[in-house]
Coordinates of C-alpha atoms in Angstrom, one line a residue:
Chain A
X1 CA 27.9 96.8 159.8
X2 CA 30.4 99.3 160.1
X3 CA 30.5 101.4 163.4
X4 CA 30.7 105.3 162.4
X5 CA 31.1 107.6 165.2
X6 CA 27.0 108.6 165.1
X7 CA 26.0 105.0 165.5
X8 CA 28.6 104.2 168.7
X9 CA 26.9 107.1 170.2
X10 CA 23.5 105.7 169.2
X11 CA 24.6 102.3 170.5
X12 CA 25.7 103.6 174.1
X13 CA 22.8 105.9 174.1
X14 CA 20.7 103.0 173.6
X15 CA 22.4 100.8 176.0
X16 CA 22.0 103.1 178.4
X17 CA 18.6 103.5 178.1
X18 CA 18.3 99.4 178.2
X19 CA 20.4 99.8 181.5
X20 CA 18.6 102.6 183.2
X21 CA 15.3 100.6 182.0
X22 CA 16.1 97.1 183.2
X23 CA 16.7 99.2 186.5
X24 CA 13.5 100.9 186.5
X25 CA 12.1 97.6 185.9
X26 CA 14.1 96.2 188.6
X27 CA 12.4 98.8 191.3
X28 CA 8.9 98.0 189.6
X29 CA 6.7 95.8 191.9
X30 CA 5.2 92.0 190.2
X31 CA 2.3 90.7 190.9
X32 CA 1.0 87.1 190.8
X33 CA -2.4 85.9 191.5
X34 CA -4.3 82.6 191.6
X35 CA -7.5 81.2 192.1
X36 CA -8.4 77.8 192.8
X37 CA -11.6 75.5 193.5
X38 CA -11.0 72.0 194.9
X39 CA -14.5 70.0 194.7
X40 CA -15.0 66.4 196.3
X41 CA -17.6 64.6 195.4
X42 CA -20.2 64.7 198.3
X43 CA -17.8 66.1 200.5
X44 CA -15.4 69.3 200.8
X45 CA -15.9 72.3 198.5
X46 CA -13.3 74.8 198.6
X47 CA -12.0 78.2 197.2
X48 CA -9.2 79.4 197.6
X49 CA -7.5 82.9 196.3
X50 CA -3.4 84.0 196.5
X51 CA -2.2 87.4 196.1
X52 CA 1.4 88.0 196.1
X53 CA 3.3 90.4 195.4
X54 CA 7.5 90.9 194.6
X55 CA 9.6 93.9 194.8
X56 CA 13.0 93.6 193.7
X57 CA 14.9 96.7 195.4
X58 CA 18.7 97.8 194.5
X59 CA 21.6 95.8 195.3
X60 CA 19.8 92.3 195.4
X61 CA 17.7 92.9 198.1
X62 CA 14.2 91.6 197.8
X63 CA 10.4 92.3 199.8
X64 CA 7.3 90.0 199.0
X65 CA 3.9 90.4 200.4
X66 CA 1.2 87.5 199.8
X67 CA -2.5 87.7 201.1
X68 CA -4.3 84.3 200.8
X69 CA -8.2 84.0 201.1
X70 CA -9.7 80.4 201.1
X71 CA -13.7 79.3 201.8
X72 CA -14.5 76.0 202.9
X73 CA -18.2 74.4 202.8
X74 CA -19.4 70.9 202.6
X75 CA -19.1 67.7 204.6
X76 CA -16.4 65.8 206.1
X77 CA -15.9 62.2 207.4
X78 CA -16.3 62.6 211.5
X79 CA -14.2 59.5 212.3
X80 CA -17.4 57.3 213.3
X81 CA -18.1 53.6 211.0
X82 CA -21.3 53.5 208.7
X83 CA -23.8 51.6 210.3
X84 CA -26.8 49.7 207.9
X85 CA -29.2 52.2 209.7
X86 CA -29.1 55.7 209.9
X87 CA -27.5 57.5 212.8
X88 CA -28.0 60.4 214.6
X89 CA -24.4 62.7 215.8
X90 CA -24.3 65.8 217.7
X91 CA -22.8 69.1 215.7
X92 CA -19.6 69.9 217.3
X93 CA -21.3 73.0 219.3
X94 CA -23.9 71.2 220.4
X95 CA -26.6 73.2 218.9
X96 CA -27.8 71.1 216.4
X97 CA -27.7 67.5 215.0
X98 CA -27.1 66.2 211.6
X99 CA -27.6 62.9 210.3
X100 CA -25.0 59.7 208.9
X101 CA -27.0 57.7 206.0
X102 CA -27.5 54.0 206.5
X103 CA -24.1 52.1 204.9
X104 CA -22.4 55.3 203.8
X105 CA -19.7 56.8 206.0
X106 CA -21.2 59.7 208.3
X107 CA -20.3 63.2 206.7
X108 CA -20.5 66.4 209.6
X109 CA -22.4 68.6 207.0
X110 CA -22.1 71.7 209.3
X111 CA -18.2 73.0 208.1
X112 CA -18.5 76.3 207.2
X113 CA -15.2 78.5 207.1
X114 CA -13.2 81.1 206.1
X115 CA -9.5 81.6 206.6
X116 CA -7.4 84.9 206.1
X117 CA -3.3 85.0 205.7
X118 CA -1.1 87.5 205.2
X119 CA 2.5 87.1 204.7
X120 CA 5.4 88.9 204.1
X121 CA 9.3 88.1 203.6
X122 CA 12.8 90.3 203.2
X123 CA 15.3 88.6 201.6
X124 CA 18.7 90.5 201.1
X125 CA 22.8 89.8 200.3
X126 CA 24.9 89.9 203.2
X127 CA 28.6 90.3 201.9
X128 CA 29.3 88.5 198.5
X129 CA 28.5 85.1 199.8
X130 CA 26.1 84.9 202.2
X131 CA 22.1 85.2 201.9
X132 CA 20.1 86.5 204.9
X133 CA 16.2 86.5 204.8
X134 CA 13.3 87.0 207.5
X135 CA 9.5 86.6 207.5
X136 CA 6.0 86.5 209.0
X137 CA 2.5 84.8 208.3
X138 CA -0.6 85.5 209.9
X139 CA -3.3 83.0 209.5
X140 CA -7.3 83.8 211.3
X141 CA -10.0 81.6 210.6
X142 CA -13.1 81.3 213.3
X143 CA -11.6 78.6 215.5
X144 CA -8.2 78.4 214.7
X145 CA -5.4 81.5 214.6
X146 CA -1.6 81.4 213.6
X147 CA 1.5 83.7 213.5
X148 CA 4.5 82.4 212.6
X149 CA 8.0 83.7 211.9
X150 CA 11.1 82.4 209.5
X151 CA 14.8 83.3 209.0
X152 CA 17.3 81.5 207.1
X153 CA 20.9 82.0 206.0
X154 CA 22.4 80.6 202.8
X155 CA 26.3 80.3 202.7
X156 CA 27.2 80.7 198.4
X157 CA 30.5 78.3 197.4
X158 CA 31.7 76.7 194.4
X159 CA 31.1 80.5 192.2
X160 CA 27.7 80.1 193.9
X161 CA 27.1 76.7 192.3
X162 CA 26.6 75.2 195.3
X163 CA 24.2 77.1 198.4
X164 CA 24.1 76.0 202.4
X165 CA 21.3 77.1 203.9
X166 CA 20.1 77.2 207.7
X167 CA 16.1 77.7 208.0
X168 CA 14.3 78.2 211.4
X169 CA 10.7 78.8 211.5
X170 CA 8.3 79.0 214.9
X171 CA 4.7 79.0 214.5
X172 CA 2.1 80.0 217.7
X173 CA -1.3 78.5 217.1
X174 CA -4.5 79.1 218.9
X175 CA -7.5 76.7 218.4
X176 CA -10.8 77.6 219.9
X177 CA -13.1 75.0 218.3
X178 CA -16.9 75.4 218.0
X179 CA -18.4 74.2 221.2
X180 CA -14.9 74.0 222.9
X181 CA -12.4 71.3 223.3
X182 CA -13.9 67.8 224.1
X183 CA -12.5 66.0 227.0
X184 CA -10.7 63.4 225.4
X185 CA -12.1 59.5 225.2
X186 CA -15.3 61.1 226.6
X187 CA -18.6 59.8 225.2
X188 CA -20.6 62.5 222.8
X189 CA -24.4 63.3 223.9
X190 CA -26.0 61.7 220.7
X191 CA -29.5 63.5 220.6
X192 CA -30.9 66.7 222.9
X193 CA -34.6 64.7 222.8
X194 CA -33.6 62.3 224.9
X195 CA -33.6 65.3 227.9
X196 CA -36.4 66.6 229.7
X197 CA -34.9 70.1 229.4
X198 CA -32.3 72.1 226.6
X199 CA -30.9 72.6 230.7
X200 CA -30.6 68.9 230.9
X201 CA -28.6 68.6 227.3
X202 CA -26.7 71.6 227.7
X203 CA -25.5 70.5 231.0
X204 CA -24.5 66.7 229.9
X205 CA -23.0 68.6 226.7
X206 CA -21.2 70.9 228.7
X207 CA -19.7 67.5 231.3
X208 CA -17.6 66.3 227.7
X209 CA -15.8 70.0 227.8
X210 CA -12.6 70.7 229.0
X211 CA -12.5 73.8 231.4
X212 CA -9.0 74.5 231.3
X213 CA -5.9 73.0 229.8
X214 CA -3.9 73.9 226.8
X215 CA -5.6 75.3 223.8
X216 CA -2.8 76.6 221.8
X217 CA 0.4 74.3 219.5
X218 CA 3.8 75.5 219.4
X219 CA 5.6 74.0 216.1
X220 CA 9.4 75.0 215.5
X221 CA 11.2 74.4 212.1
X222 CA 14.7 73.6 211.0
X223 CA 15.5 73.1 207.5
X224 CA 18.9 72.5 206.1
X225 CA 19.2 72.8 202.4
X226 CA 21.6 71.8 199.3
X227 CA 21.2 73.4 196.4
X228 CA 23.7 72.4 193.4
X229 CA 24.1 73.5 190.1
X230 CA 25.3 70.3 188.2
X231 CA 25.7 71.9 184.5
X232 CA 24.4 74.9 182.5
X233 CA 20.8 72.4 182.0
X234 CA 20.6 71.2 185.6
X235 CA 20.0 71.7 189.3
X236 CA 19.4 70.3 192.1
X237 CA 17.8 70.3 195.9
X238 CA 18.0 68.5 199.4
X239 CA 16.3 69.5 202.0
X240 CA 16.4 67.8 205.6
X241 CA 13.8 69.2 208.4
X242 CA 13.3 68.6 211.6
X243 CA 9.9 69.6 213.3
X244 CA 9.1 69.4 217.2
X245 CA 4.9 69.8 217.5
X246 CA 3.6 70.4 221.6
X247 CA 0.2 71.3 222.3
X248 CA -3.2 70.8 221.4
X249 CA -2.5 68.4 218.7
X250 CA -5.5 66.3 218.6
X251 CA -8.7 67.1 216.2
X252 CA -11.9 68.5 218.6
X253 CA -14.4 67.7 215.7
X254 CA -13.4 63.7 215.0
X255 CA -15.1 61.1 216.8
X256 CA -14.3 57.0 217.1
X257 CA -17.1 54.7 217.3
X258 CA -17.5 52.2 220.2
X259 CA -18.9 48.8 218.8
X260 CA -20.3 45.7 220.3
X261 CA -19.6 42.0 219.1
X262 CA -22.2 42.6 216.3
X263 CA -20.7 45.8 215.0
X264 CA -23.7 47.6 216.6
X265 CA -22.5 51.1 217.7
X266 CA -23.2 51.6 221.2
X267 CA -21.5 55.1 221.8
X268 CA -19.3 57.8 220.0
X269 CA -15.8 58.8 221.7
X270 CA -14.2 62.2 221.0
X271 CA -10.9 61.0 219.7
X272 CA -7.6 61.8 221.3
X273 CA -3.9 62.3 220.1
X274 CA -0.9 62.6 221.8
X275 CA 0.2 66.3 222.8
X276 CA 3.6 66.2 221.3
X277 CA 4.9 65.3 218.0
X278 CA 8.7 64.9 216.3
X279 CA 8.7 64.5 212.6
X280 CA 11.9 64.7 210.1
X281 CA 11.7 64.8 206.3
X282 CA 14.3 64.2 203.4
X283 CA 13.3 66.3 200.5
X284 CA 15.0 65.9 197.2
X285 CA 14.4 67.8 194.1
X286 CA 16.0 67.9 190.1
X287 CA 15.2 69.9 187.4
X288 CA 16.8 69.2 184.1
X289 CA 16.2 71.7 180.6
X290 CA 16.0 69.9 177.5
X291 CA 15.9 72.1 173.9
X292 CA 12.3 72.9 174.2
X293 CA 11.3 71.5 178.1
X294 CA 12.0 71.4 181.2
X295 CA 11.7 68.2 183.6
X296 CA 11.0 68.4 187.5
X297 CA 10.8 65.4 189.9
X298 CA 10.9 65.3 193.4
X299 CA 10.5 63.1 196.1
X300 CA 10.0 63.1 200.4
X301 CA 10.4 60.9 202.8
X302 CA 8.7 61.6 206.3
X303 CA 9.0 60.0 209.8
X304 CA 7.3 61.2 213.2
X305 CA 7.1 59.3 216.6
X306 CA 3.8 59.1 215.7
X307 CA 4.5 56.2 213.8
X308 CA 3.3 57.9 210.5
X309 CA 5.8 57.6 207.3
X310 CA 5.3 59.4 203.9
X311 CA 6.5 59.4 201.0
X312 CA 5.6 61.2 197.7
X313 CA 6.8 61.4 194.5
X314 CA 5.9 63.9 192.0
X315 CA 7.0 65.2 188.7
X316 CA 6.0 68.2 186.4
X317 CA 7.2 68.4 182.4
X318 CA 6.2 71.4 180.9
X319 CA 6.9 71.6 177.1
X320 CA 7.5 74.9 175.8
X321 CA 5.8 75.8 172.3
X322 CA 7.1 78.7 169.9
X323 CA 4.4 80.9 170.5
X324 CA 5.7 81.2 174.3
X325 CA 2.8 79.1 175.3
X326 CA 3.4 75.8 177.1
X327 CA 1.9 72.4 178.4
X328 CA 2.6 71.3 181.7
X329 CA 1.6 67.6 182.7
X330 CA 1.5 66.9 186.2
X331 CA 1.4 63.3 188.4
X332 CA 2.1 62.8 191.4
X333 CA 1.7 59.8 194.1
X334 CA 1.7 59.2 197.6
X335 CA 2.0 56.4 200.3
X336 CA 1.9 57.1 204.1
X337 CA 1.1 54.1 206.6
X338 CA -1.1 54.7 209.3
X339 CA -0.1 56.6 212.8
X340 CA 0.3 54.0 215.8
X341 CA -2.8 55.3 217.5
X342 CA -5.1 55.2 214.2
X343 CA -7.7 52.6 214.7
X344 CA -10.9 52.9 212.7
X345 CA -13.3 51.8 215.6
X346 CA -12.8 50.9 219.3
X347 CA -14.3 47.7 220.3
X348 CA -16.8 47.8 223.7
X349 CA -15.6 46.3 226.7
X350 CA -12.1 46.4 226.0
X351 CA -9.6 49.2 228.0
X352 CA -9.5 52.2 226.3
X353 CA -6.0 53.2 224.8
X354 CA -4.6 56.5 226.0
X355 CA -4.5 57.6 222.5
X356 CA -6.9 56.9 219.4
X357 CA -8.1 58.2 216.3
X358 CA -10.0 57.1 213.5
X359 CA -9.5 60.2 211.4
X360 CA -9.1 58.5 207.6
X361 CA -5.9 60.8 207.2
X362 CA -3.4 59.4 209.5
X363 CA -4.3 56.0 208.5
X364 CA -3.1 54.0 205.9
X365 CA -3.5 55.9 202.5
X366 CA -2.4 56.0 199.0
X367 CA -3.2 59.1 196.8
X368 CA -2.7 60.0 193.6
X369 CA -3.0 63.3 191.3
X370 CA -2.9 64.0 187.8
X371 CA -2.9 67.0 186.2
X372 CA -2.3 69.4 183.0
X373 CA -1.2 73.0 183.3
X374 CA -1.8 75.1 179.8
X375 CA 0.3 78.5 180.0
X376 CA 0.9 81.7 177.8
X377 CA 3.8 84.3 178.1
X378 CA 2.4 87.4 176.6
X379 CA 4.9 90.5 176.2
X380 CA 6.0 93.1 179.7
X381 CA 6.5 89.0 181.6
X382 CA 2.8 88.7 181.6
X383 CA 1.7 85.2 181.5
X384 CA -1.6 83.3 182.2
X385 CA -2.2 79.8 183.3
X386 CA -4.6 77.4 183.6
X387 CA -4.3 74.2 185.4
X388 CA -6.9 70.9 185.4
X389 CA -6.3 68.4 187.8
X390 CA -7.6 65.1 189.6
X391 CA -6.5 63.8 192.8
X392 CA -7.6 60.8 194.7
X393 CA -7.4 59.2 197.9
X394 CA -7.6 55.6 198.5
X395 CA -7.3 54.4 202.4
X396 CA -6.3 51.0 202.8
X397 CA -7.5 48.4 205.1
X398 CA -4.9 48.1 208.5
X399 CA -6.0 44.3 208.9
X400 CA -8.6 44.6 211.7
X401 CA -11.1 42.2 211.9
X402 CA -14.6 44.1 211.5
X403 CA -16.8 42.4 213.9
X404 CA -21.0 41.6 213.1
X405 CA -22.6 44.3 210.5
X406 CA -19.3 45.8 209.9
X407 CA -18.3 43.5 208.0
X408 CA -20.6 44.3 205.4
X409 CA -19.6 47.8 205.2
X410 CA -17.3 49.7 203.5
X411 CA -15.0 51.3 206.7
X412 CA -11.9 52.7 203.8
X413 CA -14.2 54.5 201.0
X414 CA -11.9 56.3 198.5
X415 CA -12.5 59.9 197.7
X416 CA -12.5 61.8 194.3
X417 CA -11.4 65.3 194.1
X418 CA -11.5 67.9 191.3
X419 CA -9.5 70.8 191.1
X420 CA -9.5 74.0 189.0
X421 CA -7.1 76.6 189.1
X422 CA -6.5 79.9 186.5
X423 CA -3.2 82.3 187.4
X424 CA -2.4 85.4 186.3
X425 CA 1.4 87.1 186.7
X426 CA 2.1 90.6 185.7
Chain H
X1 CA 14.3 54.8 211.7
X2 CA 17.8 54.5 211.5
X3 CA 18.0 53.7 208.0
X4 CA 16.6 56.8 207.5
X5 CA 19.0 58.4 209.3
X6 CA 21.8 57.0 207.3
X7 CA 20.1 58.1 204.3
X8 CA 19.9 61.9 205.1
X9 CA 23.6 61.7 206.4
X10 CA 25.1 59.7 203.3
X11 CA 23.4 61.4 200.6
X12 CA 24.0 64.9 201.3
X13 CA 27.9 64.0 202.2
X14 CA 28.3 62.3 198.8
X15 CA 26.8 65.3 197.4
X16 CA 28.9 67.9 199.3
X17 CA 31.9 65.9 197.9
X18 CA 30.9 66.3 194.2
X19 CA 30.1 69.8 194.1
X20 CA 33.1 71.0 193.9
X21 CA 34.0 69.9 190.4
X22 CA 30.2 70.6 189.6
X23 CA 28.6 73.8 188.7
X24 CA 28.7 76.9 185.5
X25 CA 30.6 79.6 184.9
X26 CA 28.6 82.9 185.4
X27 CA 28.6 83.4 181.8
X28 CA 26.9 79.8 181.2
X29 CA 23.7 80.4 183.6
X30 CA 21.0 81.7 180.2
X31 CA 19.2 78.4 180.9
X32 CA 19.6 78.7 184.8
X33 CA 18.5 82.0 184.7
X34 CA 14.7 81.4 183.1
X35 CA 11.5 81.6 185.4
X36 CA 11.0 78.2 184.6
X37 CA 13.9 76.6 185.7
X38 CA 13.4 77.9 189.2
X39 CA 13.3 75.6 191.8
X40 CA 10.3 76.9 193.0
X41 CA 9.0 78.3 189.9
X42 CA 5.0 78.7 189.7
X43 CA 5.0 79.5 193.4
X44 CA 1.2 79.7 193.8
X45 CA 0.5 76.5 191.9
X46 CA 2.9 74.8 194.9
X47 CA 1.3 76.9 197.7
X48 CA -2.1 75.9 196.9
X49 CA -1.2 71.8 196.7
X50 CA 0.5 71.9 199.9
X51 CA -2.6 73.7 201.5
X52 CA -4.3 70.7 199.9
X53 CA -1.9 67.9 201.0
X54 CA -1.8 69.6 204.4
X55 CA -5.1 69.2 204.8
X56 CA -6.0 66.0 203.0
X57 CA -2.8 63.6 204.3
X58 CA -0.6 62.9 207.5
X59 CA 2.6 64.0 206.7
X60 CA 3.7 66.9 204.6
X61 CA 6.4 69.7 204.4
X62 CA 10.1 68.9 203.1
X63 CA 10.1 71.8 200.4
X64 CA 10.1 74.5 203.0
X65 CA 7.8 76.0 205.7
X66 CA 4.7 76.0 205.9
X67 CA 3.2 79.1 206.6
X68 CA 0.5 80.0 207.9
X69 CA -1.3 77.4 209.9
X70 CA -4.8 75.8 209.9
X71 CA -7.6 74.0 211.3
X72 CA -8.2 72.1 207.9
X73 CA -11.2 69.6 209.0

């Protein structure tokens, strides 16, 4: 095509116009939403909605907001065996009662709750090589509130191939469980009708609950990261984190059952953890562009003094269609062995041990997920999503020798969870 | 314990002394550029499993922080 002096003037008149529009698409706000239901059978039903929000502002700097919503119903496990007759348990108030079937693992039926967080985060240039960004979350639910606060500097080298970064994060927590916190190791008051009075119950109920002591968790955060640019196709992460825990760091609402030679239980303990808690993590992460895909794989490796190691490897592939739709498998597996203190009953006439828990989730545990994401691009960046996915959780048997009707039971059930998710970005 | 300390110290230093004959030109970043090939692209998909795996398993983190704390029974 031959360039007359009308159609350079067309051309920069249109390339302005691109310019001044990529800009005024620059200032606009984007939104992304997402709505998710995680259903186990028998157990925990949850939904869960995110809100977030992204302003790109002049000069690189950056503001997101996010609001998350989440409801959860349903039963979980409360620590104690399954016995091959029914059993009777206190609700974590102590106003009501709720009952474990015979040979299945007791599920507290009484969870109801609904958490609120709001978020936000600056991120900005500082000079042409450094990164600077800040941020706050605010998380509420009934018996448990959080504020937290990041910051983090990334150092650019390499033409900004390769990126430093320093994180620090310090979170506040409050927890104010229903009932109050339970003196820990102390025995739970199995059944109001065995009192003359509710003056009687109340005041047993009331002897398990601390009157003092520490009801809040401090947690603080440092990340340092690696991110590389290998080639124009693919790039890389490594993360290292260390995280000091101190507080109120066991669960008010788990029990441990107290068993006798036959594997009778004779008592329920509240279950106690210790009130500190170091942890470090390696995180590494790749994500390669073939012609029409893109692979992502990452793994982590965790540690704590608690004894607990985890590791989890996980990769996404989503393959991108013509149409500017695409399919996104997901798997992803996990291994963690169980905390030092995790024990899945406590046998009667022994000492007590300063610490135990029998909460399923700090034992030994393999998991697994599988999943498939279906997405559209439609035209202005809008895209939809829809994801699909399975995850389940398998804890394995530490080797202790179940005594009497125990035996017979099934003290590691596995658990099968469902969940549903449907996005929307514009 | 201390194997795993060797491990965060050795990888990242054999990294660090790769990079600099690593990387793209400015001009070469089209593929590095694309929502996709974010390292934390599909942001809420990742904030909803680690609210999940949070809740659900005894260790988690290493991506970044968490956020926004819970009770998660």
């Amino acid at each position: 095509m031959q360039l007359d002096k009308k159609n350079v003037k067309t051309a920069l008149f249109a390339a302005s116009c691109a310019l001044l529009g990529s800009n005024a698409v620059a200032e606009d706000w984007e939104y992304d939403a997402a709505i998710m239901y995680y259903g186990e059978s028998d157990r925990v039903q949850a939904v869960e909605g995110i809100f977030h929000a992204n302003k790109d502002l002049k000069n690189g700097r950056e503001f997101s907001g996010k609001v998350v919503l989440d409801s959860l119903t349903g039963a979980s496990a409360n620590g104690a065996v399954p016995q091959d007759t029914p059993q009777t348990f206190t609700s974590p108030s102590g106003k009501g009662r709720y009952e474990g079937k015979a040979n299945e693992m007791p599920l507290d039926d009484s969870f109801v709750d609904t958490r609120l967080q709001l978020g936000g985060q600056w991120s900005q240039p500082l000079g042409e090589n450094y990164l600077f960004s800040a941020g706050a979350n605010l998380s509420a639910e009934f018996d448990y509130q959080s504020i937290a606060f990041n910051t983090m500097i990334g150092r650019y080298l390499n033409k900004k191939n390769t990126t430093l970064s320093l994180g620090l994060s310090y979170a506040f927590d409050r927890i104010q469980p229903d009932g109050g916190r339970p003196i820990a190791l102390s025995r739970t008051v199995p059944d109001a009708e065995q009192f003359d009075s509710q003056e009687a119950f109340d005041q047993a109920f009331n002897a398990t609950r601390q009157s003092g002591g520490d009801d809040s968790k401090n947690t603080l955060d440092i990340i340092f990261g690696l991110t590389q640019v290998i080639n124009r196709r693919w790039i890389t992460q490594f993360n290292f984190s260390l995280s000091e825990v101190d507080g109120y760091l066991t669960d008010a609402y788990k029990i441990v059952s107290e068993v006798n030679t036959d594997g009778r239980a004779i008592s329920q303990r509240y279950e106690s953890r210790p009130s500190t808690r170091s942890k470090m993590a390696f995180f590494a992460q790749s994500k390669y562009h073939f012609k029409k895909s893109v692979w992502d794989i990452s793994y982590r490796i965790s540690d704590d003094d608690w004894g607990l190691t985890g590791q989890s490897l996980e990769t996404r592939y989503r393959y991108m269609f013509a149409n500017n739709s695409y399919l996104e498998p997901h798997i992803r597996f996990y291994q963690q062995d169980a905390a030092d203190f995790y024990q899945p009953f406590l046998l009667a006439g022994e000492a007590l041990p300063e610490f135990v828990s029998a909460d399923y989730r700090i034992g030994k545990l393999n998991t697994y997920t599988v999943g498939l994401k279906y997405g559209k691009k439609i035209n202005n960046g809008r895209e939809y999503g829809v994801r699909l996915e399975y995850y389940n959780q398998t804890p394995q048997d530490i080797g202790i020798e179940a005594p009497g009707q125990l035996a017979a039971q099934d003290l590691y059930p596995s658990i099968n969870a469902v969940i549903v998710q449907f996005s929307y970005k514009y | 314990m201390k194997a795993l300390l060797r491990l965060y110290v050795l990888i990242p230093a054999f990294s660090l002394a790769a990079c600099s004959s690593l990387g793209v030109e400015p001009w070469e970043r089209d593929l590095l550029a694309k929502d996709e090939m974010s390292l934390s692209a599909s942001a809420n998909d990742l904030a909803l499993d680690d609210h999940i795996y949070f809740s659900k398993e005894g260790t988690s983190g290493g991506r970044g922080f968490a956020g926004g704390g819970c009770g998660c029974n």
